[in-house]
Short mmCIF file of C-alpha atoms in Angstrom, two decimals:
data_model
loop_
_atom_site.label_atom_id
_atom_site.label_comp_id
_atom_site.label_asym_id
_atom_site.label_seq_id
_atom_site.Cartn_x
_atom_site.Cartn_y
_atom_site.Cartn_z
CA MET A 187 11.80 -112.39 34.10
CA ASN A 188 14.10 -109.27 35.39
CA ARG A 189 12.25 -106.16 33.43
CA ARG A 190 13.58 -103.02 33.44
CA THR A 191 11.89 -100.03 32.65
CA PRO A 192 13.29 -98.15 29.47
CA ILE A 193 14.17 -95.06 31.38
CA ASP A 194 15.97 -95.67 35.23
CA PHE A 195 16.35 -92.32 36.92
CA GLU A 196 18.03 -92.38 40.16
CA PRO A 197 16.87 -89.68 42.85
CA ARG A 198 19.44 -87.09 42.28
CA ASP A 199 19.43 -87.22 38.63
CA ILE A 200 15.81 -86.20 39.29
CA GLY A 201 16.55 -83.29 41.28
CA ALA A 202 19.26 -81.43 38.76
CA PHE A 203 16.41 -82.00 36.07
CA LEU A 204 13.54 -80.23 37.95
CA LYS A 205 16.75 -77.58 39.14
CA LYS A 206 17.42 -77.26 35.48
CA ILE A 207 13.32 -77.03 34.25
CA GLU A 208 13.27 -74.25 36.93
CA HIS A 209 16.25 -72.41 35.45
CA ASP A 210 15.27 -72.39 31.94
CA ARG A 211 11.99 -71.34 33.11
CA ASP A 212 13.31 -68.13 35.12
CA GLN A 213 15.76 -67.18 31.82
CA GLU A 214 12.59 -67.52 29.83
CA LEU A 215 10.74 -65.29 32.35
CA ALA A 216 13.95 -63.28 32.60
CA GLN A 217 13.92 -62.74 28.92
CA ILE A 218 9.58 -62.07 28.57
CA ASP A 219 10.32 -59.32 31.34
CA LEU A 220 13.09 -57.59 29.50
CA ARG A 221 10.76 -57.45 26.11
CA ARG A 222 8.11 -56.57 28.06
CA LYS A 223 10.34 -53.34 29.50
CA SER A 224 11.62 -53.05 26.12
CA GLU A 225 8.21 -52.85 24.47
CA VAL A 226 6.90 -50.86 27.32
CA ARG A 227 9.77 -48.31 26.68
CA ARG A 228 9.45 -48.16 23.32
CA ILE A 229 5.03 -47.73 23.24
CA LEU A 230 5.95 -44.89 26.13
CA GLY A 231 8.85 -43.08 23.41
CA ASN A 232 6.21 -43.10 20.78
CA ALA A 233 3.65 -42.13 23.13
CA TYR A 234 5.57 -39.52 24.08
CA LYS A 235 6.98 -38.50 20.48
CA GLU A 236 3.41 -38.33 19.21
CA SER A 237 2.17 -36.16 22.32
CA HIS A 238 4.90 -33.96 21.71
CA ARG A 239 4.38 -33.79 17.61
CA ILE A 240 0.30 -33.32 18.31
CA HIS A 241 1.24 -30.80 20.45
CA LYS A 242 3.57 -29.29 18.48
CA GLN A 243 1.37 -29.06 16.02
CA ALA A 244 -1.39 -27.89 17.56
CA ALA A 245 0.84 -24.22 18.73
CA GLN A 246 1.59 -24.26 15.29
CA GLN A 247 -1.76 -24.35 13.87
CA LEU A 248 -2.71 -22.11 16.71
CA ARG A 249 0.20 -19.33 15.73
CA ALA A 250 -1.26 -19.78 12.50
CA ARG A 251 -4.51 -19.14 13.73
CA ARG A 252 -3.68 -16.03 15.71
CA ARG A 253 -2.05 -14.84 12.99
CA LEU A 254 -4.35 -14.88 10.26
CA GLU A 255 -6.92 -12.87 12.68
CA ARG A 256 -4.24 -11.14 13.31
CA ASP A 257 -3.10 -9.99 9.55
CA ARG A 258 -7.48 -9.72 8.93
CA TYR A 259 -7.63 -7.48 11.72
CA LEU A 260 -4.32 -5.10 10.50
CA ALA A 261 -5.88 -5.40 6.72
CA GLY A 262 -9.11 -3.78 7.98
CA VAL A 263 -7.94 -1.22 10.38
CA ARG A 264 -6.02 -0.23 7.10
CA ALA A 265 -8.62 -0.25 4.75
CA ASP A 266 -10.44 1.62 7.17
CA LEU A 267 -7.76 4.06 7.57
CA ARG A 268 -7.54 4.21 3.76
CA ARG A 269 -11.05 5.49 3.54
CA ARG A 270 -10.83 7.73 6.32
CA ARG A 271 -7.74 9.23 4.91
CA TRP A 272 -9.52 9.47 1.40
CA LYS A 273 -12.29 11.40 2.81
CA VAL A 274 -10.36 13.64 4.74
CA LEU A 275 -7.63 14.05 1.72
CA THR A 276 -10.68 14.82 -0.63
CA ARG A 277 -12.33 17.17 1.76
CA VAL A 278 -9.19 19.38 1.68
CA GLN A 279 -8.33 19.19 -1.30
CA GLN A 280 -11.77 20.99 -2.30
CA ARG A 281 -11.57 23.26 0.93
CA ALA A 282 -7.68 23.97 -0.76
CA ALA A 283 -8.75 24.67 -4.42
CA ASP A 284 -11.75 27.03 -3.46
CA VAL A 285 -9.37 29.22 -1.26
CA VAL A 286 -6.81 29.37 -4.57
CA TRP A 287 -9.51 30.24 -6.91
CA ARG A 288 -10.67 33.11 -4.16
CA ARG A 289 -7.03 34.06 -4.37
CA LEU A 290 -7.04 34.01 -7.93
CA LEU A 291 -10.26 35.79 -8.85
CA ARG A 292 -8.92 38.65 -6.04
CA ALA A 293 -4.96 38.59 -7.67
CA TRP A 294 -7.25 39.42 -11.03
CA LEU A 295 -9.21 41.90 -9.83
CA ASP A 296 -5.57 43.95 -9.24
CA PRO A 297 -4.27 45.75 -12.33
CA ASP A 298 -0.92 45.32 -11.80
CA ARG A 299 -1.21 41.52 -11.01
CA GLN A 300 -3.62 41.40 -13.89
CA TRP A 301 -0.95 42.61 -16.30
CA THR A 302 1.92 40.54 -15.17
CA TRP A 303 -0.68 37.49 -15.34
CA CYS A 304 -1.40 38.63 -19.03
CA ARG A 305 2.11 39.52 -20.05
CA MET A 306 3.16 35.89 -19.35
CA TRP A 307 1.06 34.61 -21.39
CA LEU A 308 1.52 37.09 -23.80
CA ASP A 309 5.67 36.78 -23.84
CA ALA A 310 4.79 32.77 -24.01
CA ALA A 311 3.03 33.18 -27.43
CA LEU A 312 4.96 36.00 -28.89
CA GLN A 313 8.42 33.10 -28.87
CA LEU A 314 6.03 30.50 -29.66
CA ALA A 315 4.65 32.23 -32.73
CA GLU A 316 6.54 32.41 -36.08
CA PRO A 317 6.63 35.97 -36.55
CA GLU A 318 4.87 36.06 -39.71
CA GLN A 319 1.98 34.06 -38.11
CA PRO A 320 -0.69 37.12 -36.74
CA LEU A 321 -2.26 36.71 -33.09
CA GLU A 322 -5.62 36.55 -32.10
CA ILE A 323 -6.09 37.37 -28.46
CA CYS A 324 -9.29 37.15 -26.56
CA LEU A 325 -9.60 38.78 -23.27
CA GLY A 326 -11.92 37.46 -20.67
CA ARG A 327 -14.50 38.74 -18.15
CA GLY A 328 -12.87 41.75 -15.77
CA ILE A 329 -10.09 42.69 -17.83
CA ARG A 330 -9.25 46.25 -16.91
CA ARG A 331 -8.45 49.03 -19.48
CA GLU A 332 -5.36 49.81 -18.47
CA VAL A 333 -4.03 46.45 -18.91
CA GLN A 334 -5.71 46.31 -22.26
CA THR A 335 -3.47 49.38 -23.40
CA GLN A 336 -0.52 47.34 -22.28
CA ILE A 337 -1.42 44.50 -24.24
CA GLU A 338 -1.80 46.11 -27.24
CA THR A 339 1.39 48.50 -26.83
CA THR A 340 3.52 45.57 -26.04
CA VAL A 341 2.38 43.34 -29.26
CA SER A 342 2.60 46.54 -31.39
CA ALA A 343 6.48 46.80 -30.29
CA TYR A 344 7.32 43.45 -31.95
CA GLY A 345 5.58 44.60 -35.27
CA ARG A 346 3.60 41.60 -35.70
CA ARG A 347 -0.25 41.32 -37.06
CA TRP A 348 -2.99 41.06 -34.17
CA ARG A 349 -6.40 41.00 -33.21
CA LEU A 350 -8.11 41.69 -30.29
CA ALA A 351 -11.77 40.86 -28.77
CA LEU A 352 -13.07 41.33 -25.62
CA ASP A 353 -15.37 38.19 -24.79
CA ARG A 354 -17.33 38.56 -21.27
CA GLU A 355 -18.43 35.00 -21.22
CA LEU A 356 -14.73 34.02 -21.59
CA GLY A 357 -14.45 34.31 -18.13
CA PRO A 358 -11.69 35.59 -15.84
CA GLY A 359 -8.36 35.25 -18.13
CA LEU A 360 -6.97 35.39 -21.88
CA VAL A 361 -6.89 32.77 -24.89
CA ILE A 362 -4.04 33.55 -27.20
CA ARG A 363 -4.80 31.71 -30.86
CA TRP A 364 -2.10 31.63 -33.96
CA GLN A 365 -2.93 29.15 -36.78
CA ASP A 366 -3.57 25.30 -35.27
CA SER A 367 -2.30 26.53 -31.61
CA MET A 368 -3.59 28.20 -28.88
CA LEU A 369 -2.82 29.22 -24.84
CA ASP A 370 -4.96 29.18 -22.67
CA GLY A 371 -4.53 31.40 -19.48
CA ARG A 372 -8.18 31.67 -18.77
CA LEU A 373 -7.49 31.35 -14.23
CA ARG A 374 -10.19 28.55 -14.48
CA SER A 375 -8.37 26.36 -16.91
CA GLN A 376 -5.20 26.40 -14.80
CA CYS A 377 -7.20 24.96 -11.32
CA PRO A 378 -7.13 21.41 -12.29
CA ASP A 379 -3.18 21.70 -12.62
CA VAL A 380 -3.17 23.90 -9.06
CA ALA A 381 -5.72 21.25 -7.16
CA GLU A 382 -3.44 18.57 -8.66
CA THR A 383 -0.06 19.68 -7.02
CA LEU A 384 -2.81 20.87 -3.56
CA LEU A 385 -3.47 17.06 -3.59
CA GLN A 386 0.46 15.73 -4.02
CA ARG A 387 1.32 18.02 -1.68
CA ILE A 388 -1.68 16.97 0.72
CA ALA A 389 -1.17 13.15 0.23
CA ARG A 390 2.28 13.89 1.43
CA VAL A 391 1.03 15.46 4.38
CA LEU A 392 -1.89 12.53 5.55
CA HIS A 393 0.75 9.63 4.50
CA ASN A 394 3.14 11.01 7.02
CA PRO A 395 1.93 13.54 10.05
CA ASN A 396 5.71 14.41 10.48
CA HIS A 397 6.08 15.64 7.17
CA ASP A 398 6.81 19.78 7.53
CA GLU A 399 5.63 21.31 3.83
CA PRO A 400 7.28 24.05 3.09
CA ALA A 401 5.51 27.64 3.69
#
């Protein structure tokens, strides 16, 4: 009985089949290699991007940390300068106030300047008080007799009622009262205003070393 195999290959068919298998294999290997290269490029690209991001983040953090350190340092320097400036300011202010006080006292001892001081306060009182309101004039320590006489003569010339008293405890200067009002012309009472003016001028100089104060 002549029996044939289900599949009968010719020798040439086997060779072609093997070549097709090799071709398919080579194509698949090529595709795998392409996918590998693509994946490698993707991984390297992501790694580069991540490295760049980390480097940029680290650089930003470093700059932020340096900026913070610089700001802290500058804040400390400014605070120290403010403390030093304030110490200088108060020391110079006190010295200047002492100098002004001594000059005021010397001026008070001069008859002409003493009269100028008293006349200034007396004129203010004569302008502010009503004509029918009597003036009570209290003269402080160091008042000159000739100045007292000039005050009496001036008030009398206005035809005003007045009363004059001497008070050695009052200190240099004078106080003028009428009804519920008062003018305080004591030298010591003017010192806070003088000190405040000095403080403002000294502060401007300290804040601006190139500022030239008027003489």
